[in-house]
Coordinates of C-alpha atoms in Angstrom, one line a residue:
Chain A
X22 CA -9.4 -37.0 -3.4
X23 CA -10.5 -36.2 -7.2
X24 CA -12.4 -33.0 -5.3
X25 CA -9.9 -31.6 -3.2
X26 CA -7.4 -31.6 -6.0
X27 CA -9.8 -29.1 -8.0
X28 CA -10.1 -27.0 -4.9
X29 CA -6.6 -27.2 -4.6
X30 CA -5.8 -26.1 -8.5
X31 CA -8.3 -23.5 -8.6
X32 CA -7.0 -21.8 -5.0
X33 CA -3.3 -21.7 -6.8
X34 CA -4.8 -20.3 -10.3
X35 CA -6.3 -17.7 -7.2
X36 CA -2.8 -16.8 -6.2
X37 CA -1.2 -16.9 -9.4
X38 CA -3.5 -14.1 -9.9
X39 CA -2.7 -12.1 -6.4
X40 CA 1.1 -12.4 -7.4
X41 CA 0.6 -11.0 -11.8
X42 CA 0.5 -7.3 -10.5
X43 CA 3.9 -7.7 -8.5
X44 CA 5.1 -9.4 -11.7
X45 CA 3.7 -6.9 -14.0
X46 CA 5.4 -4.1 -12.0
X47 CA 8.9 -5.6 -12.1
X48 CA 8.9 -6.7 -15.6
X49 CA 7.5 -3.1 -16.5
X50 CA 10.2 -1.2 -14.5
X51 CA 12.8 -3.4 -15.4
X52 CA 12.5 -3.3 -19.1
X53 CA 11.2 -0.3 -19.7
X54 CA 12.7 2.4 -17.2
X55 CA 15.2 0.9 -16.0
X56 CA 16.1 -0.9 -19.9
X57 CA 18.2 -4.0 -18.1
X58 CA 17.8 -7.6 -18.3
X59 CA 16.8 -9.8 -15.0
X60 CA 19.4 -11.1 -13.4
X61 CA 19.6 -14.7 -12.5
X62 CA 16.0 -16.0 -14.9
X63 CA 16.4 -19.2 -13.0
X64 CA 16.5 -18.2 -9.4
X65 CA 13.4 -15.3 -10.0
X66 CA 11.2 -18.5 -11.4
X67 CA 11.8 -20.5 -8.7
X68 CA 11.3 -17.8 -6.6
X69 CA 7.9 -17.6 -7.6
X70 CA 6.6 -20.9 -7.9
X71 CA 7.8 -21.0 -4.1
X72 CA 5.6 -17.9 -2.8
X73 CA 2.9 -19.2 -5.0
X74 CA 2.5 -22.2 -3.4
X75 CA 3.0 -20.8 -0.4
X76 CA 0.6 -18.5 -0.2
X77 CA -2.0 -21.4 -1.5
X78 CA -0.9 -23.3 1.5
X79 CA -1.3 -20.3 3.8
X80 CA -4.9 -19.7 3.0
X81 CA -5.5 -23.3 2.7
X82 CA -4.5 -23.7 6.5
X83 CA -6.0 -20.6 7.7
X84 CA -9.6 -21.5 7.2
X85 CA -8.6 -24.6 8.7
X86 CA -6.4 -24.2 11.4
X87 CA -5.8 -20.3 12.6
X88 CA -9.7 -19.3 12.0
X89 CA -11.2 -22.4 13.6
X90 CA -9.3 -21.5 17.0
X91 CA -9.6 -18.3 17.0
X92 CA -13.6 -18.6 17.0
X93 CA -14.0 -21.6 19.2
X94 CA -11.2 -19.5 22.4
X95 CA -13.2 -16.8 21.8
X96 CA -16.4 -18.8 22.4
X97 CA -14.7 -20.7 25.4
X98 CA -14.1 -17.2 26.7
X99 CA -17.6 -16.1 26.6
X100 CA -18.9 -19.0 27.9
X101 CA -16.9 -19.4 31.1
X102 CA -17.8 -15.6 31.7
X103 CA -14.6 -14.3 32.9
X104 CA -13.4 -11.4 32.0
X105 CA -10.7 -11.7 33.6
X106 CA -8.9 -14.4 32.1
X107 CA -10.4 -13.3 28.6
X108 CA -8.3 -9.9 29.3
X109 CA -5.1 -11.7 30.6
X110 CA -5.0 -13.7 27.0
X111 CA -5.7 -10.7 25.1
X112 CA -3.1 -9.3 26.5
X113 CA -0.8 -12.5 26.1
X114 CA -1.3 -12.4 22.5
X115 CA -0.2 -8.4 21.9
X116 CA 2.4 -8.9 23.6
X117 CA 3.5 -12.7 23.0
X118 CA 3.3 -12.0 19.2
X119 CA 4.3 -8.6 18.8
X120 CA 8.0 -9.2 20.6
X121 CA 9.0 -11.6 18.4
X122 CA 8.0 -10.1 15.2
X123 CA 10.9 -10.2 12.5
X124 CA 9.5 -7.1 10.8
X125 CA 9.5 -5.2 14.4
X126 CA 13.2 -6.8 15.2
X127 CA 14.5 -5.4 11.6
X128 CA 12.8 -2.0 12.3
X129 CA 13.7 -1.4 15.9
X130 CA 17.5 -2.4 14.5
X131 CA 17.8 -0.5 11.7
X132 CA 16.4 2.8 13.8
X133 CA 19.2 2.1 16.8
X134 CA 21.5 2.1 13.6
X135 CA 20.3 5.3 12.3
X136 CA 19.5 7.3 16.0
X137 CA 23.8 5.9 16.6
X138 CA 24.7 7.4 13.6
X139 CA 22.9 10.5 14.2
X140 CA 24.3 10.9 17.5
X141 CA 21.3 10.3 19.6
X142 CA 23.1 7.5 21.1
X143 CA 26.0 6.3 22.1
X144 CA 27.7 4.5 18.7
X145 CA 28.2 1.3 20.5
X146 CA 26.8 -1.9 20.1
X147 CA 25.4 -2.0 23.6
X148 CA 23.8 0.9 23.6
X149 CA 22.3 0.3 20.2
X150 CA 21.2 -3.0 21.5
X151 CA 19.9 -1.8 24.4
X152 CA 17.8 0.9 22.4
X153 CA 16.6 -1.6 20.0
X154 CA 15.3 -3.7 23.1
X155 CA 13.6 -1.1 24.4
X156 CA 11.8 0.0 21.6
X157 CA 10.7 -3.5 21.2
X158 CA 9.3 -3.6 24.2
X159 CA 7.4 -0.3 24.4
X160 CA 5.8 -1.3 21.5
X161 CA 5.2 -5.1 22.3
X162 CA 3.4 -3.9 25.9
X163 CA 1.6 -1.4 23.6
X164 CA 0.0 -4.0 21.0
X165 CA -1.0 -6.3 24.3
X166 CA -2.9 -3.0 25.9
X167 CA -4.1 -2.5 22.8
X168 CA -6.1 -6.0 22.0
X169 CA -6.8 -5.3 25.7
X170 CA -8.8 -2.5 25.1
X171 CA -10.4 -3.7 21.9
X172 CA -11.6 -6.7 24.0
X173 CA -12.7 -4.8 26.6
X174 CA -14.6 -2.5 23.6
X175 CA -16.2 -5.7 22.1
X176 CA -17.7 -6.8 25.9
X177 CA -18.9 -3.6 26.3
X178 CA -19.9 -2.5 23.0
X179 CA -18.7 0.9 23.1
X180 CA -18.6 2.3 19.5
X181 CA -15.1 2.3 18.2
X182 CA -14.8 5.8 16.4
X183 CA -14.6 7.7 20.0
X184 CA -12.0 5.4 21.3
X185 CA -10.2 5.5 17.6
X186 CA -10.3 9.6 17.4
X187 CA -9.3 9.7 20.9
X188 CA -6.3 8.0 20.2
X189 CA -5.8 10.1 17.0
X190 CA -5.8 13.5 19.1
X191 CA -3.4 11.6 21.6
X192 CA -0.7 11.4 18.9
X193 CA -1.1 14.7 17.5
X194 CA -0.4 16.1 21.1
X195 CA 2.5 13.9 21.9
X196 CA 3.4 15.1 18.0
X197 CA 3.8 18.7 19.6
X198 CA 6.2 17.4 22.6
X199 CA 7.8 14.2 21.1
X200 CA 11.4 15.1 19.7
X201 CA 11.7 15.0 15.8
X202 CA 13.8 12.1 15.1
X203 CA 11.2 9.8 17.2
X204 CA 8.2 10.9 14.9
X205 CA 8.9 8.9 11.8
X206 CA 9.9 5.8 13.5
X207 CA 6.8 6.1 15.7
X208 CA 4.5 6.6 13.3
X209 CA 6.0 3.4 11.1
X210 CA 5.9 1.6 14.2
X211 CA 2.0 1.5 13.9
X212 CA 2.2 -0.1 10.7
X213 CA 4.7 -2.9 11.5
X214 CA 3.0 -5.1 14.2
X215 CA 0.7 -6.6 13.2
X216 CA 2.1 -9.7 11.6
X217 CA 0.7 -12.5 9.0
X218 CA -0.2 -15.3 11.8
X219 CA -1.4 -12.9 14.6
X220 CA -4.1 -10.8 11.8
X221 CA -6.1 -14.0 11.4
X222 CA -6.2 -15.2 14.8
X223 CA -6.8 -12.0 16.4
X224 CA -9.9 -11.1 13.8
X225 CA -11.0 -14.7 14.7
X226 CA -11.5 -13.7 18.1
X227 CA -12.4 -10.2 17.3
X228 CA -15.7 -11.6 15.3
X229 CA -16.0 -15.2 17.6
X230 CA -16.6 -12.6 20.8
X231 CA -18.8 -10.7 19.2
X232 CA -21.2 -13.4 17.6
X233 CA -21.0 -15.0 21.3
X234 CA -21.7 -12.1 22.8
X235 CA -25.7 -11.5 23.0
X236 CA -26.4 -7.8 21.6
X237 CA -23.0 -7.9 19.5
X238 CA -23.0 -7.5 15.6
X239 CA -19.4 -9.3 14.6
X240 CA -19.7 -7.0 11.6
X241 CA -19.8 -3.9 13.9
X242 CA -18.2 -4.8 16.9
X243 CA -16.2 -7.5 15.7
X244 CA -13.0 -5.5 13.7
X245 CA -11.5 -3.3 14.7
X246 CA -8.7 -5.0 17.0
X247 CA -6.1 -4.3 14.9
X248 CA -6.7 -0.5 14.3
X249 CA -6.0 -0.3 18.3
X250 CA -2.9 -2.4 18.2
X251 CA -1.5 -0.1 15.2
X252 CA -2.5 2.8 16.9
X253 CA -1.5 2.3 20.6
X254 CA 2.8 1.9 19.5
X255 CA 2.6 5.8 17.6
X256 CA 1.8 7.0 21.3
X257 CA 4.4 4.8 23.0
X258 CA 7.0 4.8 20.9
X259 CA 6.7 8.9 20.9
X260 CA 6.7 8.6 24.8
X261 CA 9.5 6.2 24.6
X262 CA 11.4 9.0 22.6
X263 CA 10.5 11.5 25.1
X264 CA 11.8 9.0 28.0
X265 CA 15.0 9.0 26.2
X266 CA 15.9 12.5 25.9
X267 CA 16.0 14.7 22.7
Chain B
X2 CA 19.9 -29.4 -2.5
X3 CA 20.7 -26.6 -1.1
X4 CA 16.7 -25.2 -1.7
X5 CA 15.7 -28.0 0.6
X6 CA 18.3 -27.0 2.7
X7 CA 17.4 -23.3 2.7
X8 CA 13.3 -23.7 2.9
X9 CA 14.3 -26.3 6.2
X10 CA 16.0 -23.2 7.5
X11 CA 13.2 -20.9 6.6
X12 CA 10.8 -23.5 8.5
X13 CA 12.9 -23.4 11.4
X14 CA 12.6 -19.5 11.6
X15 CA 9.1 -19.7 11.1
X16 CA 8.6 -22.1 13.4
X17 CA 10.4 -20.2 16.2
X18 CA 8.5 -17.5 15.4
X19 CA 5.0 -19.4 15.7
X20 CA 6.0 -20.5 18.8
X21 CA 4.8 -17.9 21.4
X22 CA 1.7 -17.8 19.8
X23 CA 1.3 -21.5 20.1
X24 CA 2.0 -21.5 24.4
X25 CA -0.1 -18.9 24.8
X26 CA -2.5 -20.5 22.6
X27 CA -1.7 -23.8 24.3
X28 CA -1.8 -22.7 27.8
X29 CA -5.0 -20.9 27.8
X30 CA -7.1 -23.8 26.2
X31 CA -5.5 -26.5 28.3
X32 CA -4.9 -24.3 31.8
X33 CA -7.6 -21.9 31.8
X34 CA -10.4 -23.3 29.4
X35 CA -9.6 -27.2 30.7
X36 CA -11.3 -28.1 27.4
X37 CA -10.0 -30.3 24.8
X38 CA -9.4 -27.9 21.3
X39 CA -12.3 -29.0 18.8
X40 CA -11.7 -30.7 15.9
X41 CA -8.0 -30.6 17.1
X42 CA -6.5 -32.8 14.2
X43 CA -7.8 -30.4 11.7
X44 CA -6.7 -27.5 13.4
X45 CA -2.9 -29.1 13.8
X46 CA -2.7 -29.8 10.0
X47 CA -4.4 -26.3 9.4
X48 CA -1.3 -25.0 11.3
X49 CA 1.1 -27.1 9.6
X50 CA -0.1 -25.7 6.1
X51 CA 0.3 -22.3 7.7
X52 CA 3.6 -22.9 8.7
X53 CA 4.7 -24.7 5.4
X54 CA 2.9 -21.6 3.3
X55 CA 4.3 -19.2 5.4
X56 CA 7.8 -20.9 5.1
X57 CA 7.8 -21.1 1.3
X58 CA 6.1 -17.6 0.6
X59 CA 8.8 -16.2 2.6
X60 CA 12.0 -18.4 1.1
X61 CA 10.2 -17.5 -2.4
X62 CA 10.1 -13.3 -1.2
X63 CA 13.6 -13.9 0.1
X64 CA 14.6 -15.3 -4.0
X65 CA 13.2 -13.7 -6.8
X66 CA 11.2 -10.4 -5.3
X67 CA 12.9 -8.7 -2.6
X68 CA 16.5 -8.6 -4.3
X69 CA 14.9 -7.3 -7.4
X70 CA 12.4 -4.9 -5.8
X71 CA 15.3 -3.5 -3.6
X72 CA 17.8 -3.2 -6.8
X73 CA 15.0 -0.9 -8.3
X74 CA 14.5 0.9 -5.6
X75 CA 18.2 1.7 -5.1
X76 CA 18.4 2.3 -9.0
X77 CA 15.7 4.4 -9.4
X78 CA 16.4 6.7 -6.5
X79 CA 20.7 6.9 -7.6
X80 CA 21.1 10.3 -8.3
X81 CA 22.9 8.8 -12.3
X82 CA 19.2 7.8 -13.0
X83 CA 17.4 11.2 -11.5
X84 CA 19.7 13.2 -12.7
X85 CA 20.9 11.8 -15.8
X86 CA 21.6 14.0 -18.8
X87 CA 21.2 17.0 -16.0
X88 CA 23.9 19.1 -14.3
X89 CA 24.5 17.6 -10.7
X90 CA 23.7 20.4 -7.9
X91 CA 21.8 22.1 -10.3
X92 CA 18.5 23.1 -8.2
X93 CA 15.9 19.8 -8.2
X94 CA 12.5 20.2 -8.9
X95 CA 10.2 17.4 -7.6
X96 CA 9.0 16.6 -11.0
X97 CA 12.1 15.2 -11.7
X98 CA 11.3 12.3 -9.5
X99 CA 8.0 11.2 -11.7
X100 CA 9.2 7.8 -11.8
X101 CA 10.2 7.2 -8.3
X102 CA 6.4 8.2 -7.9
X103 CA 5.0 5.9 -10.4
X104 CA 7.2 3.3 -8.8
X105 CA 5.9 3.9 -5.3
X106 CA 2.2 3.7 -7.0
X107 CA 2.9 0.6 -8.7
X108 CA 5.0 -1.3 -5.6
X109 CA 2.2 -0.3 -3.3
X110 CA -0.6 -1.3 -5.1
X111 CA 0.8 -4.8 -6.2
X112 CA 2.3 -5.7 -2.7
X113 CA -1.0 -5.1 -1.3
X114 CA -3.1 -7.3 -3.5
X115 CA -0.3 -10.0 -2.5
X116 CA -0.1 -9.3 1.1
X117 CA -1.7 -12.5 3.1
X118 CA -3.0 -10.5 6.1
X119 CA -5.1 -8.9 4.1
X120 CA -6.4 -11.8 2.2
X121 CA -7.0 -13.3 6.0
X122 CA -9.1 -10.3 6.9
X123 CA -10.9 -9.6 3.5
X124 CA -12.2 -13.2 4.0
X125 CA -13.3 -13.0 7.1
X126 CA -15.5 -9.6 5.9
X127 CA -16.8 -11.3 3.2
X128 CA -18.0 -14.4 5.7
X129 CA -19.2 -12.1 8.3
X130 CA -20.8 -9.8 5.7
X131 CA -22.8 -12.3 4.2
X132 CA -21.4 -11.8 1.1
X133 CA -22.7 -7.6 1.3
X134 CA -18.6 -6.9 1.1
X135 CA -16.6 -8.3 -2.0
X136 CA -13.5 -9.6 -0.6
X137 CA -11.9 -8.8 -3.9
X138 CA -13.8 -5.1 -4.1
X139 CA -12.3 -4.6 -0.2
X140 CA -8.8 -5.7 -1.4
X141 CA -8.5 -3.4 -4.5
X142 CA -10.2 -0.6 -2.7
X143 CA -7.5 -0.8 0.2
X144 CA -4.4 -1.2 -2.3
X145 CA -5.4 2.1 -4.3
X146 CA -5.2 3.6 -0.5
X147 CA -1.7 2.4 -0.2
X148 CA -0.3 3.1 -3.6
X149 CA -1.9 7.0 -3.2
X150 CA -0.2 6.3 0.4
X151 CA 3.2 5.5 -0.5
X152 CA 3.5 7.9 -3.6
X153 CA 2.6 11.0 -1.5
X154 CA 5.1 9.8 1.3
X155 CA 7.5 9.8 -1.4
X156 CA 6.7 13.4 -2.8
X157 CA 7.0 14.3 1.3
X158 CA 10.7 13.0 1.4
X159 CA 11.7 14.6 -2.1
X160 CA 9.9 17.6 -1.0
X161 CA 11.0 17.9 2.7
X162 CA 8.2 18.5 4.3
X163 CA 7.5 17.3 7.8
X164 CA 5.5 14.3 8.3
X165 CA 2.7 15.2 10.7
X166 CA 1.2 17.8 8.6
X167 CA 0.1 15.2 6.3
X168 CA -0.5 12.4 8.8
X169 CA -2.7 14.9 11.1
X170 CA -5.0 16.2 7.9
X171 CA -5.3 12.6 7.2
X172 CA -6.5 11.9 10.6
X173 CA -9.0 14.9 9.8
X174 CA -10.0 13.5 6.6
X175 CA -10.8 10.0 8.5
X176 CA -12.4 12.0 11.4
X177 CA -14.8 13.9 9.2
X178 CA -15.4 10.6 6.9
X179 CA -16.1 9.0 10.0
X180 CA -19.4 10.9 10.8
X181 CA -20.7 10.3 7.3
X182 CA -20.0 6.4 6.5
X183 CA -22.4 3.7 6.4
X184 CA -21.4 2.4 10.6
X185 CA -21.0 -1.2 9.0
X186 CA -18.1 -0.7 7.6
X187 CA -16.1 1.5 10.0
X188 CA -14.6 -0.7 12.1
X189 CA -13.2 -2.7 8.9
X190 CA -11.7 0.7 7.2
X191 CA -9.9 1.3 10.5
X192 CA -8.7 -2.5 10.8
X193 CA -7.4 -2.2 7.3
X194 CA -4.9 0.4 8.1
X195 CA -3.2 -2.1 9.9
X196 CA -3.4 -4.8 8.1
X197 CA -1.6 -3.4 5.3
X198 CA 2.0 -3.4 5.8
X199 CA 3.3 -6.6 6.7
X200 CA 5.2 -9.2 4.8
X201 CA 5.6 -8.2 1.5
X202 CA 4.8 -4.2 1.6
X203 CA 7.4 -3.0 4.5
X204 CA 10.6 -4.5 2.8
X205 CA 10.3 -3.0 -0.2
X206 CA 8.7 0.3 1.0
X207 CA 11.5 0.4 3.6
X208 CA 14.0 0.1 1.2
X209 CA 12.5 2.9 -1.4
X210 CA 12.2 5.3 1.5
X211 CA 15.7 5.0 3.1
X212 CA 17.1 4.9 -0.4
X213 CA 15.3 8.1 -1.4
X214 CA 16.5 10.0 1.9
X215 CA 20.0 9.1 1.2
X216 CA 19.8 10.3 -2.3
X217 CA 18.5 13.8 -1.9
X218 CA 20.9 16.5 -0.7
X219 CA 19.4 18.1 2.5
X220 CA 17.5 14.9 3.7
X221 CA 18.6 12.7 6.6
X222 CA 17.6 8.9 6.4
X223 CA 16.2 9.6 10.3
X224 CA 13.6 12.2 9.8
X225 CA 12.9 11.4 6.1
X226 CA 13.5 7.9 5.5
X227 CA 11.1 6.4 7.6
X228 CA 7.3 7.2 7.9
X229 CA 6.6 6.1 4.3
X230 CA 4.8 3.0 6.1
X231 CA 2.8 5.2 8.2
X232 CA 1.1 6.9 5.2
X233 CA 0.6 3.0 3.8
X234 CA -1.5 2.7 6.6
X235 CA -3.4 6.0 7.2
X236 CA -4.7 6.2 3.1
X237 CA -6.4 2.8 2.6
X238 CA -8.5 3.9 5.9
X239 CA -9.9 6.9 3.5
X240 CA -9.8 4.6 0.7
X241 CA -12.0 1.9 2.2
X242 CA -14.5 4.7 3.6
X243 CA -14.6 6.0 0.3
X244 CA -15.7 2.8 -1.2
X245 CA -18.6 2.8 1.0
X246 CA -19.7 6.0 0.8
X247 CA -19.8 5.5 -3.2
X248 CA -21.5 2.0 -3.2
X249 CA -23.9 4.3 -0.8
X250 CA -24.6 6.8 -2.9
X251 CA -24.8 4.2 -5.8
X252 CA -27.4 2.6 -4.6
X253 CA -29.2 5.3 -3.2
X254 CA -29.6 6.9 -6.7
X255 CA -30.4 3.3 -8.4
X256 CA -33.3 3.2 -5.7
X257 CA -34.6 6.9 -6.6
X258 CA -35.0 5.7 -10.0
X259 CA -36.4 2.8 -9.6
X260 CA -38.9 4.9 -7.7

């Protein structure tokens, strides 16, 4: 008990230290640029005793839940030998996590509100709505082709820069075709996906298929899951935009 | 009272939000697998913790950071602050928005070294590594390629100049970088693109840019505003290459003295 307190202290003095930069920044711009006091001391310190503890807890139950499982499916997987299956869950998890991602639900509504506005749409709720949905969905179906590949790249140990570079020449093309309004929210689209709990798990299998997998190096073939699933929406989303009209 | 009351709420969201990862998760071990999850009361409270971090780092965001972060933002990008002491309309120069940049440097940098996903995958390099990456040295490395990232986005809004000229020479950067890394660490730099922007990073950087294409005359919050996130994510890819290549050529040049 004595023990795991000490771990416990010493991994919040760790994120006291993650969050002093943050803190640093605010106070600095604050008081000296923007010359105003904080608003509401009291709140701002709770505030940050919350995220602190949070984020201890977080890394606390990621070596012991969300790593663990990732590794021992990924195992499972390579053991019972079928690809199959292995593909159908990679999928699964693109997609299953990626749809209800807040960050992609405040994105996808925020860009219906700006393409209404702009006049690329009709200003109504349901067709806002209905754009928002779809743009959800092009790029949750992206993310789930996307581990899909990367899977498939692990089994087969293809190295990743072709497939990567591929992709990169893909966007700049649909770049050339894609209307403008599309581009910016495409390309932020990439960045948006990949959310706190999926990262773990799907790095966990990334590197537990590749140590399972005789001839694999899980530092080599291991990452790189997530550069396909923040690739693979750019090229959607810009074909999404294209489906749309512009 | 009413902070036990709004972290249960936070729970719940988090909770819903866990949940099609957990059936999938769920189905798969028990459907296709048919095996029982190892060490599965360890793995339960390891969720739990995640679920209880998650919930608290995000009711904690939700209190002191993002209101403040957003405030500033807005502030520093009001055309009163930019402007002050200046006549309005007269003709803008982009140095006039120095601190907007140093803001973006600063925000971007200091999300990052805060951002969990990160923290998740730095680990899991360090592991896998055998200790041959510093999961600190990969985290500071990456968060130098956002804050370059987000301060150049922001020089594209105030400047006007269409995104895929820069995103499409960064792609060229990467490509050529690509040829000449150490293969080790390839895969990671891509990953850490990705892994960037998430939970902390994309509130805050969503609100600067939006704010910023709003504020200058000429820009319009659909083209400009967004894309900062995309540069957040192409920059610590060269940033991370760039590491390597230096600790490379580091150690090259300690071993040809040594000889």
């Amino acid at each position: 008990m004595h023990q795991q307190l000490i771990v416990f202290l010493k991994s919040l003095i760790g994120s006291c230290k993650d969050l002093l930069p943050i803190i640093l920044v605010i106070a600095f711009f604050q008081f000296v640029v923007l010359q105003q006091p904080l608003p509401n001391l009291g709140d701002i310190f709770v505030g940050l005793v919350l995220v602190v503890l949070g984020l201890t807890f977080f890394i606390y139950g990621l070596e012991m839940g969300l790593f663990p499982i990732g590794e021992s499916m990924a195992q499972s997987f390579a053991r019972k030998g079928s690809i199959w299956w292995l593909l159908t869950f990679a999928f699964c998890l693109g997609f299953g996590t990626t749809v209800a991602e807040p960050s992609l639900i405040a994105v996808a509504k925020e860009a219906a509100n700006v393409a209404a506005n702009g006049g690329i749409i009709e200003l109504s709720d349901v067709a806002q709505a209905e754009y928002a949905n779809g743009l959800r969905f092009t790029v949750a179906f992206s993310v789930g082709l996307a581990i899909v590949v990367g899977v498939l790249r692990i089994i087969r140990g293809w190295p990743i820069h072709y497939l990567i570079i591929g992709g990169y020449v893909m966007v700049v093309i649909m770049t050339a075709f894609a209307p403008k309004w599309i581009i910016g929210i495409a390309y932020d689209s990439g960045g948006v996906t990949t959310s706190t709990i999926t990262v773990p798990l799907v790095t966990a299998l990334g590197v537990g298929l590749a140590s399972a997998i005789k001839g694999r190096n899980p530092m080599i073939d291991g990452f790189g899951l997530i550069a396909f699933a923040s690739l693979t929406p750019m090229v959607f989303v810009m074909a999404y935009g294209m489906a749309i009209g512009g | 009272m009413e902070l036990l009351y709004e972290f249960l709420n936070t729970l719940k969201a988090t909770i819903v939000d866990v949940i099609p990862i957990l059936s999938i998760i769920l189905v798969f071990q028990l459907l296709v697998i048919r095996k029982p999850i190892p060490k599965v009361k360890q793995v339960g409270f390891g969720f739990l913790y995640v679920l209880i971090g998650l919930a608290l780092f995000l009711l904690g965001l939700e209190k002191a950071l993002f209101p403040l972060g957003k405030m500033m933002a807005e502030q520093l990008t009001d055309p009163s602050f930019i402007y002050a002491g200046q006549e309005l309309n007269a003709s803008t120069s982009w140095l006039d928005y120095t601190w907007v940049y140093v803001f973006a440097a600063a925000i971007g940098f200091s999300t990052t070294i805060a951002e969990p996903s990160l923290i998740a995958v730095a680990i899991k390099a360090e592991e896998v590594s055998g200790g041959g990456i510093k999961a600190n040295s990969l985290r500071i490395s990456v968060a130098i390629g956002v804050s370059i990232g987000i301060a150049l986005g922001s020089y594209r809004i105030v400047a006007g100049h269409p995104i895929h000229y820069y995103i499409i020479t960064g792609y060229i950067i990467v490509v050529i970088q690509t040829m000449f890394c150490p293969k080790m660490i390839i895969p990671l730099a891509y990953d850490s693109g990705g892994v960037t922007t998430s939970t902390v990073t994309v509130p805050l950087v969503a609100a600067l840019g939006l704010g910023l294409a709003s504020t200058i005359p000429g820009r319009s919050p659909l083209i400009d505003g967004f894309g900062l996130i995309a540069f957040a994510s192409l920059c610590p890819i060269i940033a991370v290459m760039a590491y390597a290549q230096l600790t490379q050529i580091n150690t090259q040049e300690k071993q040809q003295k040594k000889k």
